[in-house]
mmCIF file of C-alpha atoms and ligand atoms in Angstrom:
data_model
loop_
_atom_site.group_PDB
_atom_site.id
_atom_site.type_symbol
_atom_site.label_atom_id
_atom_site.label_comp_id
_atom_site.label_asym_id
_atom_site.label_seq_id
_atom_site.Cartn_x
_atom_site.Cartn_y
_atom_site.Cartn_z
ATOM 1 C CA MET K 1 33.935 17.511 107.213
ATOM 2 C CA GLN K 2 35.126 19.685 104.714
ATOM 3 C CA THR K 3 38.849 21.050 103.855
ATOM 4 C CA ILE K 4 39.659 24.476 103.928
ATOM 5 C CA ARG K 5 41.666 25.590 101.365
ATOM 6 C CA THR K 6 40.866 29.419 101.901
ATOM 7 C CA PRO K 7 41.269 30.316 105.779
ATOM 8 C CA LEU K 8 39.612 33.884 106.647
ATOM 9 C CA PHE K 9 43.042 34.126 108.605
ATOM 10 C CA LYS K 10 46.558 33.218 108.232
ATOM 11 C CA VAL K 11 50.057 34.153 109.865
ATOM 12 C CA PHE K 12 52.785 35.869 107.358
ATOM 13 C CA MET K 13 55.864 35.169 108.374
ATOM 14 C CA PRO K 14 59.560 35.888 106.633
ATOM 15 C CA PRO K 15 62.097 33.222 106.321
ATOM 16 C CA THR K 16 64.112 35.923 107.732
ATOM 17 C CA VAL K 17 62.725 35.989 110.714
ATOM 18 C CA LYS K 18 64.845 33.115 111.687
ATOM 19 C CA SER K 19 68.130 34.694 112.235
ATOM 20 C CA SER K 20 66.425 37.804 113.199
ATOM 21 C CA ILE K 21 65.148 35.544 116.660
ATOM 22 C CA GLU K 22 68.312 33.540 116.835
ATOM 23 C CA GLU K 23 70.172 36.403 117.560
ATOM 24 C CA THR K 24 67.822 37.153 120.392
ATOM 25 C CA LEU K 25 67.622 33.808 121.021
ATOM 26 C CA PHE K 26 70.957 33.670 122.650
ATOM 27 C CA SER K 27 72.550 36.964 123.068
ATOM 28 C CA GLY K 28 71.694 36.507 127.176
ATOM 29 C CA PHE K 29 68.762 38.815 127.069
ATOM 30 C CA LEU K 30 65.277 38.020 126.352
ATOM 31 C CA ALA K 31 62.774 40.736 128.276
ATOM 32 C CA GLU K 32 62.153 44.765 126.962
ATOM 33 C CA GLY K 33 65.429 45.655 125.314
ATOM 34 C CA GLU K 34 67.200 47.196 122.444
ATOM 35 C CA LYS K 35 65.049 45.106 120.358
ATOM 36 C CA VAL K 36 61.575 46.492 121.311
ATOM 37 C CA ALA K 37 63.383 49.994 121.237
ATOM 38 C CA GLU K 38 63.973 49.066 117.646
ATOM 39 C CA PHE K 39 60.838 47.330 116.707
ATOM 40 C CA THR K 40 59.125 51.166 118.626
ATOM 41 C CA GLN K 41 61.495 53.004 116.285
ATOM 42 C CA LEU K 42 60.108 50.915 113.090
ATOM 43 C CA VAL K 43 56.553 51.317 113.962
ATOM 44 C CA SER K 44 56.867 55.338 115.294
ATOM 45 C CA GLN K 45 58.324 55.972 111.691
ATOM 46 C CA PHE K 46 55.642 54.023 109.815
ATOM 47 C CA ILE K 47 52.528 55.722 111.445
ATOM 48 C CA HIS K 48 54.581 58.983 111.869
ATOM 49 C CA ASN K 49 53.890 59.282 115.861
ATOM 50 C CA PRO K 50 56.918 59.527 118.099
ATOM 51 C CA GLN K 51 55.226 58.146 121.251
ATOM 52 C CA VAL K 52 54.370 54.714 121.277
ATOM 53 C CA VAL K 53 54.374 51.896 123.531
ATOM 54 C CA MET K 54 54.656 48.184 122.939
ATOM 55 C CA MET K 55 52.175 46.682 124.900
ATOM 56 C CA ASN K 56 52.405 42.536 125.207
ATOM 57 C CA SER K 57 49.163 42.767 123.512
ATOM 58 C CA CYS K 58 46.405 45.515 122.017
ATOM 59 C CA THR K 59 44.161 44.475 124.702
ATOM 60 C CA MET K 60 46.755 46.264 127.674
ATOM 61 C CA ALA K 61 46.969 48.714 125.789
ATOM 62 C CA LEU K 62 43.585 49.601 125.182
ATOM 63 C CA THR K 63 43.236 48.879 129.150
ATOM 64 C CA ILE K 64 45.844 51.549 129.717
ATOM 65 C CA ALA K 65 43.933 53.899 127.493
ATOM 66 C CA TYR K 66 40.503 53.869 129.165
ATOM 67 C CA GLN K 67 42.959 54.400 132.855
ATOM 68 C CA LEU K 68 44.393 57.414 131.152
ATOM 69 C CA SER K 69 40.989 58.252 129.922
ATOM 70 C CA GLY K 70 40.224 58.627 133.174
ATOM 71 C CA VAL K 71 38.086 55.380 133.178
ATOM 72 C CA GLY K 72 37.271 54.096 137.181
ATOM 73 C CA PRO K 73 34.300 52.738 138.420
ATOM 74 C CA GLY K 74 31.148 53.722 137.514
ATOM 75 C CA ASP K 75 32.346 55.782 134.609
ATOM 76 C CA GLU K 76 31.014 54.844 131.516
ATOM 77 C CA VAL K 77 32.327 54.502 127.365
ATOM 78 C CA ILE K 78 30.329 55.033 124.704
ATOM 79 C CA THR K 79 31.881 51.998 122.432
ATOM 80 C CA THR K 80 30.646 49.811 119.860
ATOM 81 C CA PRO K 81 28.960 45.703 120.290
ATOM 82 C CA LEU K 82 30.055 44.721 116.817
ATOM 83 C CA THR K 83 34.022 44.454 117.505
ATOM 84 C CA SER K 84 35.976 41.498 118.953
ATOM 85 C CA ILE K 85 35.674 41.436 123.496
ATOM 86 C CA ALA K 86 38.966 42.567 124.434
ATOM 87 C CA THR K 87 37.520 46.230 122.914
ATOM 88 C CA ASN K 88 35.045 45.901 125.520
ATOM 89 C CA MET K 89 36.456 43.678 128.526
ATOM 90 C CA PRO K 90 39.218 46.006 129.937
ATOM 91 C CA ILE K 91 35.644 49.033 130.350
ATOM 92 C CA LEU K 92 34.614 46.442 132.892
ATOM 93 C CA GLN K 93 37.580 45.388 134.376
ATOM 94 C CA LEU K 94 38.443 49.024 135.112
ATOM 95 C CA GLY K 95 34.763 48.632 137.181
ATOM 96 C CA GLY K 96 33.606 51.075 134.036
ATOM 97 C CA LYS K 97 30.418 50.769 132.066
ATOM 98 C CA PRO K 98 30.473 50.199 128.355
ATOM 99 C CA VAL K 99 27.407 51.618 126.360
ATOM 100 C CA TRP K 100 26.414 50.446 123.177
ATOM 101 C CA ALA K 101 25.937 53.119 120.461
ATOM 102 C CA ASP K 102 24.030 51.660 117.161
ATOM 103 C CA VAL K 103 26.026 51.537 113.966
ATOM 104 C CA ASP K 104 25.588 53.192 110.549
ATOM 105 C CA PRO K 105 23.998 49.924 108.719
ATOM 106 C CA ARG K 106 26.015 51.401 105.263
ATOM 107 C CA THR K 107 29.387 50.356 107.245
ATOM 108 C CA GLY K 108 28.804 48.971 110.298
ATOM 109 C CA GLN K 109 30.666 51.697 111.628
ATOM 110 C CA SER K 110 29.331 53.137 114.984
ATOM 111 C CA ASP K 111 26.700 55.877 114.292
ATOM 112 C CA PRO K 112 28.284 59.447 115.412
ATOM 113 C CA SER K 113 24.687 60.852 115.702
ATOM 114 C CA ASP K 114 23.532 57.918 118.100
ATOM 115 C CA ILE K 115 26.873 58.762 119.860
ATOM 116 C CA GLU K 116 26.219 61.990 120.760
ATOM 117 C CA LYS K 117 22.937 60.913 122.335
ATOM 118 C CA LEU K 118 24.665 58.882 124.480
ATOM 119 C CA ILE K 119 27.084 61.166 126.860
ATOM 120 C CA THR K 120 26.320 62.052 129.881
ATOM 121 C CA GLN K 121 28.091 63.438 133.111
ATOM 122 C CA LYS K 122 30.136 59.928 133.368
ATOM 123 C CA THR K 123 31.009 59.665 130.131
ATOM 124 C CA LYS K 124 34.545 59.265 130.154
ATOM 125 C CA ALA K 125 35.910 57.909 126.559
ATOM 126 C CA ILE K 126 34.348 57.327 123.015
ATOM 127 C CA VAL K 127 35.879 54.215 121.000
ATOM 128 C CA ALA K 128 36.336 54.447 117.451
ATOM 129 C CA LEU K 129 36.456 51.198 116.138
ATOM 130 C CA HIS K 130 38.514 50.743 112.434
ATOM 131 C CA LYS K 131 36.004 47.634 111.989
ATOM 132 C CA GLU K 132 38.062 45.349 109.834
ATOM 133 C CA GLY K 133 40.124 47.629 108.789
ATOM 134 C CA ASP K 134 38.103 50.984 107.359
ATOM 135 C CA PRO K 135 38.294 53.702 108.590
ATOM 136 C CA ALA K 136 35.947 55.342 111.669
ATOM 137 C CA TYR K 137 34.027 58.107 110.923
ATOM 138 C CA LEU K 138 36.982 60.166 112.933
ATOM 139 C CA ASP K 139 36.235 63.550 112.144
ATOM 140 C CA GLU K 140 32.713 63.770 112.911
ATOM 141 C CA ILE K 141 33.415 61.196 116.415
ATOM 142 C CA HIS K 142 35.881 64.320 117.190
ATOM 143 C CA ALA K 143 33.595 66.559 116.783
ATOM 144 C CA VAL K 144 31.213 65.259 119.416
ATOM 145 C CA ALA K 145 34.574 64.374 121.753
ATOM 146 C CA LYS K 146 36.060 68.398 121.197
ATOM 147 C CA LYS K 147 32.120 69.685 121.781
ATOM 148 C CA TYR K 148 32.145 67.552 125.594
ATOM 149 C CA ASP K 149 35.893 67.462 126.242
ATOM 150 C CA ILE K 150 35.529 63.707 126.051
ATOM 151 C CA ARG K 151 39.115 61.357 125.145
ATOM 152 C CA VAL K 152 39.157 59.400 121.913
ATOM 153 C CA ILE K 153 40.258 56.258 121.803
ATOM 154 C CA GLU K 154 40.330 54.263 118.324
ATOM 155 C CA ASP K 155 40.797 50.252 118.478
ATOM 156 C CA ALA K 156 43.193 49.807 115.337
ATOM 157 C CA ALA K 157 43.656 46.351 116.416
ATOM 158 C CA HIS K 158 42.759 46.096 112.206
ATOM 159 C CA ALA K 159 44.149 48.927 111.082
ATOM 160 C CA PHE K 160 47.828 48.887 110.972
ATOM 161 C CA GLY K 161 48.444 50.700 107.962
ATOM 162 C CA ALA K 162 45.177 52.024 106.753
ATOM 163 C CA LYS K 163 44.624 55.954 106.083
ATOM 164 C CA TYR K 164 42.359 58.905 107.265
ATOM 165 C CA LYS K 165 41.822 60.968 104.820
ATOM 166 C CA GLY K 166 45.385 59.900 103.509
ATOM 167 C CA THR K 167 47.027 59.852 106.879
ATOM 168 C CA ARG K 168 47.775 56.665 108.124
ATOM 169 C CA ILE K 169 46.194 55.649 111.498
ATOM 170 C CA GLY K 170 48.435 56.657 114.511
ATOM 171 C CA THR K 171 48.038 59.840 115.197
ATOM 172 C CA HIS K 172 44.704 61.319 115.091
ATOM 173 C CA SER K 173 43.166 60.667 118.637
ATOM 174 C CA ASP K 174 44.196 60.588 121.735
ATOM 175 C CA PHE K 175 44.710 57.248 122.000
ATOM 176 C CA VAL K 176 45.159 54.577 118.706
ATOM 177 C CA CYS K 177 45.655 50.990 119.971
ATOM 178 C CA PHE K 178 47.049 48.117 117.369
ATOM 179 C CA SER K 179 47.645 45.001 117.645
ATOM 180 C CA PHE K 180 50.065 42.034 116.819
ATOM 181 C CA GLN K 181 48.539 39.313 117.657
ATOM 182 C CA ALA K 182 49.008 35.836 115.521
ATOM 183 C CA ILE K 183 46.738 37.038 112.842
ATOM 184 C CA LYS K 184 47.001 40.374 112.290
ATOM 185 C CA HIS K 185 48.525 42.113 109.240
ATOM 186 C CA ILE K 186 51.696 42.130 111.148
ATOM 187 C CA THR K 187 52.397 39.785 114.305
ATOM 188 C CA THR K 188 54.957 39.534 116.915
ATOM 189 C CA GLY K 189 52.880 36.133 118.421
ATOM 190 C CA ASP K 190 50.877 38.638 120.741
ATOM 191 C CA GLY K 191 51.870 42.087 121.133
ATOM 192 C CA GLY K 192 50.049 45.538 120.529
ATOM 193 C CA ALA K 193 51.229 48.775 120.800
ATOM 194 C CA LEU K 194 49.636 52.431 122.439
ATOM 195 C CA CYS K 195 50.163 55.526 120.335
ATOM 196 C CA CYS K 196 49.711 58.488 122.341
ATOM 197 C CA LYS K 197 48.681 62.337 121.259
ATOM 198 C CA SER K 198 49.314 64.186 124.373
ATOM 199 C CA GLU K 199 53.320 63.300 125.953
ATOM 200 C CA ASN K 200 52.188 63.331 129.532
ATOM 201 C CA ASP K 201 49.590 60.316 128.585
ATOM 202 C CA TYR K 202 53.390 59.015 126.972
ATOM 203 C CA LEU K 203 55.556 59.282 129.804
ATOM 204 C CA ARG K 204 52.184 57.497 131.825
ATOM 205 C CA ALA K 205 52.057 54.962 129.822
ATOM 206 C CA ARG K 206 55.894 53.810 129.589
ATOM 207 C CA LYS K 207 55.356 53.211 132.949
ATOM 208 C CA MET K 208 52.023 51.997 133.562
ATOM 209 C CA LYS K 209 53.298 49.252 130.623
ATOM 210 C CA TRP K 210 55.771 47.993 133.807
ATOM 211 C CA PHE K 211 54.469 48.333 137.085
ATOM 212 C CA GLY K 212 54.306 51.860 137.335
ATOM 213 C CA VAL K 213 57.909 51.678 136.949
ATOM 214 C CA GLU K 214 60.239 53.633 133.633
ATOM 215 C CA ARG K 215 62.308 50.104 133.102
ATOM 216 C CA GLU K 216 64.401 52.620 130.605
ATOM 217 C CA ASN K 217 65.567 53.840 134.071
ATOM 218 C CA ARG K 218 67.426 50.456 134.787
ATOM 219 C CA GLY K 219 71.743 50.646 135.263
ATOM 220 C CA THR K 220 70.613 54.342 136.980
ATOM 221 C CA GLY K 221 70.294 53.547 140.250
ATOM 222 C CA ASN K 222 67.719 52.522 142.035
ATOM 223 C CA ILE K 223 64.255 52.497 139.973
ATOM 224 C CA TRP K 224 62.722 51.053 143.123
ATOM 225 C CA GLU K 225 63.276 53.690 145.190
ATOM 226 C CA ASN K 226 61.072 55.702 143.005
ATOM 227 C CA ASP K 227 57.727 57.155 143.907
ATOM 228 C CA ILE K 228 55.202 54.685 142.047
ATOM 229 C CA GLN K 229 52.168 57.008 140.689
ATOM 230 C CA ASP K 230 49.451 54.706 138.236
ATOM 231 C CA ARG K 231 48.775 51.360 138.896
ATOM 232 C CA GLY K 232 50.620 49.453 136.340
ATOM 233 C CA TYR K 233 50.829 46.006 134.850
ATOM 234 C CA LYS K 234 53.149 43.505 133.735
ATOM 235 C CA GLY K 235 51.939 44.717 130.035
ATOM 236 C CA ASN K 236 55.434 44.899 128.491
ATOM 237 C CA MET K 237 56.544 43.571 124.794
ATOM 238 C CA ASN K 238 59.735 41.629 125.338
ATOM 239 C CA ASP K 239 62.775 41.323 122.737
ATOM 240 C CA ILE K 240 61.408 38.142 121.304
ATOM 241 C CA ALA K 241 58.497 39.396 120.268
ATOM 242 C CA ALA K 242 60.287 42.526 118.953
ATOM 243 C CA ALA K 243 62.800 40.343 116.798
ATOM 244 C CA ILE K 244 59.155 39.263 115.118
ATOM 245 C CA GLY K 245 58.019 42.157 114.568
ATOM 246 C CA ILE K 246 61.609 43.511 113.326
ATOM 247 C CA ALA K 247 61.611 40.843 110.902
ATOM 248 C CA GLN K 248 57.631 41.466 109.804
ATOM 249 C CA MET K 249 58.085 45.115 109.366
ATOM 250 C CA LYS K 250 60.758 44.530 106.725
ATOM 251 C CA HIS K 251 57.461 43.100 104.430
ATOM 252 C CA ILE K 252 54.438 46.050 105.759
ATOM 253 C CA ASP K 253 53.874 47.868 102.516
ATOM 254 C CA GLU K 254 53.714 44.362 100.039
ATOM 255 C CA ILE K 255 51.564 42.872 102.802
ATOM 256 C CA ILE K 256 49.105 45.267 103.452
ATOM 257 C CA GLU K 257 48.656 46.355 99.306
ATOM 258 C CA LYS K 258 47.860 42.756 99.198
ATOM 259 C CA PHE K 259 45.018 43.043 101.269
ATOM 260 C CA ASN K 260 44.007 46.617 99.954
ATOM 261 C CA ARG K 261 44.203 45.622 96.566
ATOM 262 C CA ASN K 262 42.230 41.736 97.739
ATOM 263 C CA GLY K 263 39.519 44.419 99.394
ATOM 264 C CA LEU K 264 39.058 47.075 96.079
ATOM 265 C CA ALA K 265 38.612 43.856 93.756
ATOM 266 C CA TYR K 266 36.281 41.849 95.543
ATOM 267 C CA SER K 267 33.734 45.106 95.750
ATOM 268 C CA GLU K 268 34.026 45.962 91.687
ATOM 269 C CA SER K 269 33.069 42.077 91.813
ATOM 270 C CA LEU K 270 30.529 41.750 93.588
ATOM 271 C CA MET K 271 28.750 45.392 92.987
ATOM 272 C CA GLY K 272 25.187 43.899 91.794
ATOM 273 C CA THR K 273 25.338 40.833 92.770
ATOM 274 C CA ALA K 274 21.566 39.715 93.673
ATOM 275 C CA GLY K 275 21.905 39.240 97.519
ATOM 276 C CA ILE K 276 25.111 41.039 98.126
ATOM 277 C CA THR K 277 24.911 44.493 99.990
ATOM 278 C CA ILE K 278 28.835 46.294 99.791
ATOM 279 C CA LEU K 279 29.271 48.286 102.357
ATOM 280 C CA GLU K 280 30.147 52.003 101.693
ATOM 281 C CA ARG K 281 33.788 52.898 102.114
ATOM 282 C CA ASN K 282 35.044 56.250 101.484
ATOM 283 C CA PRO K 283 37.509 56.676 98.257
ATOM 284 C CA GLU K 284 39.144 59.339 100.507
ATOM 285 C CA ASN K 285 40.511 56.418 102.649
ATOM 286 C CA PHE K 286 43.182 53.737 102.797
ATOM 287 C CA SER K 287 41.189 50.520 104.139
ATOM 288 C CA THR K 288 43.475 47.281 105.259
ATOM 289 C CA PHE K 289 40.486 45.152 104.510
ATOM 290 C CA TRP K 290 41.724 42.506 107.465
ATOM 291 C CA GLY K 291 38.342 40.900 106.039
ATOM 292 C CA TYR K 292 36.325 41.547 103.348
ATOM 293 C CA CYS K 293 32.959 42.230 104.860
ATOM 294 C CA VAL K 294 29.635 42.547 103.204
ATOM 295 C CA LEU K 295 25.969 42.556 103.866
ATOM 296 C CA ALA K 296 24.419 38.876 102.596
ATOM 297 C CA ASP K 297 20.348 37.657 102.395
ATOM 298 C CA HIS K 298 20.161 34.030 104.073
ATOM 299 C CA LYS K 299 24.185 33.953 105.274
ATOM 300 C CA HIS K 300 24.613 30.995 107.175
ATOM 301 C CA ASN K 301 22.840 29.238 102.990
ATOM 302 C CA LEU K 302 26.021 30.895 101.696
ATOM 303 C CA GLU K 303 28.570 30.688 104.350
ATOM 304 C CA LYS K 304 27.309 26.894 104.084
ATOM 305 C CA LYS K 305 28.287 26.855 100.455
ATOM 306 C CA LEU K 306 31.692 28.514 100.173
ATOM 307 C CA ARG K 307 32.676 25.751 103.425
ATOM 308 C CA GLU K 308 31.906 23.107 100.717
ATOM 309 C CA GLN K 309 33.618 24.851 98.004
ATOM 310 C CA GLY K 310 36.582 24.748 100.599
ATOM 311 C CA VAL K 311 36.572 29.050 101.588
ATOM 312 C CA ALA K 312 35.944 29.717 104.939
ATOM 313 C CA ALA K 313 33.841 32.835 105.228
ATOM 314 C CA HIS K 314 31.503 33.780 108.811
ATOM 315 C CA GLN K 315 30.824 36.952 110.908
ATOM 316 C CA ILE K 316 34.272 37.279 112.261
ATOM 317 C CA HIS K 317 32.811 38.733 115.847
ATOM 318 C CA PRO K 318 29.570 38.102 117.179
ATOM 319 C CA ARG K 319 28.135 40.991 118.976
ATOM 320 C CA ASN K 320 29.608 41.766 122.737
ATOM 321 C CA ASP K 321 26.010 42.856 123.215
ATOM 322 C CA VAL K 322 24.636 39.672 124.347
ATOM 323 C CA TYR K 323 26.653 38.459 126.459
ATOM 324 C CA SER K 324 25.742 38.136 130.200
ATOM 325 C CA ILE K 325 28.672 40.539 131.791
ATOM 326 C CA PHE K 326 27.178 43.461 129.496
ATOM 327 C CA LYS K 327 23.845 42.726 131.002
ATOM 328 C CA GLU K 328 24.051 46.303 132.374
ATOM 329 C CA SER K 329 24.458 47.780 129.248
ATOM 330 C CA LYS K 330 21.730 46.187 127.528
ATOM 331 C CA ARG K 331 19.920 48.557 125.140
ATOM 332 C CA LYS K 332 17.747 48.648 121.978
ATOM 333 C CA LEU K 333 19.694 48.744 118.598
ATOM 334 C CA PRO K 334 17.989 48.699 115.776
ATOM 335 C CA GLN K 335 21.080 48.571 113.013
ATOM 336 C CA VAL K 336 23.084 46.703 114.576
ATOM 337 C CA ASP K 337 20.448 43.856 114.606
ATOM 338 C CA TYR K 338 19.797 44.535 110.800
ATOM 339 C CA PHE K 339 23.779 44.244 110.292
ATOM 340 C CA CYS K 340 24.613 41.344 112.463
ATOM 341 C CA GLN K 341 21.522 39.648 110.323
ATOM 342 C CA LYS K 342 23.683 39.975 106.851
ATOM 343 C CA GLU K 343 27.187 40.038 108.098
ATOM 344 C CA LEU K 344 29.610 37.638 106.123
ATOM 345 C CA SER K 345 33.828 38.448 106.205
ATOM 346 C CA LEU K 346 35.415 36.746 103.078
ATOM 347 C CA PRO K 347 39.327 35.791 103.205
ATOM 348 C CA CYS K 348 40.878 38.943 102.250
ATOM 349 C CA GLY K 349 44.667 38.564 102.894
ATOM 350 C CA TRP K 350 48.216 37.899 101.803
ATOM 351 C CA TRP K 351 47.407 34.555 101.037
ATOM 352 C CA VAL K 352 44.532 35.148 98.515
ATOM 353 C CA ASP K 353 45.753 35.213 95.211
ATOM 354 C CA ASP K 354 43.704 36.440 92.075
ATOM 355 C CA GLU K 355 42.748 33.478 90.917
ATOM 356 C CA GLU K 356 41.355 32.276 94.286
ATOM 357 C CA ARG K 357 39.214 35.725 94.629
ATOM 358 C CA GLU K 358 37.567 35.542 91.587
ATOM 359 C CA ARG K 359 36.699 31.827 92.244
ATOM 360 C CA ILE K 360 35.312 33.159 95.364
ATOM 361 C CA CYS K 361 33.755 35.797 93.738
ATOM 362 C CA SER K 362 32.249 33.018 91.015
ATOM 363 C CA ILE K 363 31.076 30.861 93.802
ATOM 364 C CA ILE K 364 28.528 33.697 95.289
ATOM 365 C CA GLN K 365 27.743 35.077 91.665
ATOM 366 C CA SER K 366 25.956 31.906 90.907
ATOM 367 C CA GLY K 367 23.830 31.503 93.905
ATOM 368 C CA TRP K 368 22.921 30.137 97.302
HETATM 369 C C1 PLP H 401 38.961 45.073 117.315
HETATM 370 C C2 PLP H 401 40.004 44.305 117.776
HETATM 371 N N1 PLP H 401 40.184 45.128 119.438
HETATM 372 C C3 PLP H 401 41.364 44.681 119.822
HETATM 373 C C4 PLP H 401 41.722 43.000 119.610
HETATM 374 C C5 PLP H 401 42.803 42.749 120.885
HETATM 375 O O1 PLP H 401 44.015 42.887 120.583
HETATM 376 P P1 PLP H 401 45.508 41.522 120.938
HETATM 377 O O2 PLP H 401 44.571 40.516 121.085
HETATM 378 O O3 PLP H 401 46.370 42.378 120.661
HETATM 379 O O4 PLP H 401 45.111 42.041 122.514
HETATM 380 C C6 PLP H 401 41.566 42.497 119.184
HETATM 381 C C7 PLP H 401 41.913 40.952 118.697
HETATM 382 O O5 PLP H 401 41.694 40.203 117.421
HETATM 383 C C8 PLP H 401 40.513 42.745 117.873
HETATM 384 O O6 PLP H 401 40.435 42.397 116.979
#
């Protein structure tokens, strides 16, 4: 078994987290409180959206976004199979049906022209996935959504800090969902955020993440005497997770900068390499390059060669549409077929220094 010297993911954890978390651990209060409020504030300021609700995962944020979009039994959501199962499982949980859009083979992003063909009376939402931190075709997706009056939900699990045409991801759509799970750019152990455009959605989401009840009103009488109007969840973030997040946020700019710098440098070095196709990326956007995705001929041979040299590289998310639970959604997806055959991601994060990145490029350039 070859030792992996450069993993595809690595958890960033600043030493300052120790004091941040220790204070919380012995404070006598661990549930959702002041630390969650502080972390929420930091995230709100960073993405320039005052309507942010912290959750215990991005999956929870997506679930509530679907529910607020009206997804229920028999409804459809246009989404991509080229993602984590977490994007699509909540649609099924609500009784809805994922409808797979094919992808643009140049980018792996959902193809807006295919999305439009899939709209029906039952469509309640379109998912815009920022694949590995590369912003989705937001303008085109919004144009379709506006035409048919449908909600847009961004799965921004890989895109905390990314920018679409100069504006940070977090405010463009009805809902934007971030993940602070262990291997994301910043982590709270597990955690997520739901960012809302409308005040009404925001106020409902605040309640839905905790059984449909406004936690902020604790201490102002018996909160359980108020009516509960939405099916809610035990989906809130706690102060321990938020304390980790607060320590992480101090480093957000430098972390994201490192991912981005590595991604751009990979593109420059690997451009023109035989057997490698570089994805097209809009230079107006800022990608967070959660992984550096390329299309490689005979990718399994290249994966093996890289592994022999201590480098982990593979397709991060196998396509979702092959699982039995999604059999009702089966559809021909020629561009997804093409993309999956070649899709391979290279380590791109803060733990990859210039020397290691150049070594990885040389291994690839020497052929496989
Ligand atoms: C694209 C995508 N969406 C959603 C999620 C779910 O995130 P979480 O683990 O915070 O629920 C992930 C997790 O890796 C993901 O990659």
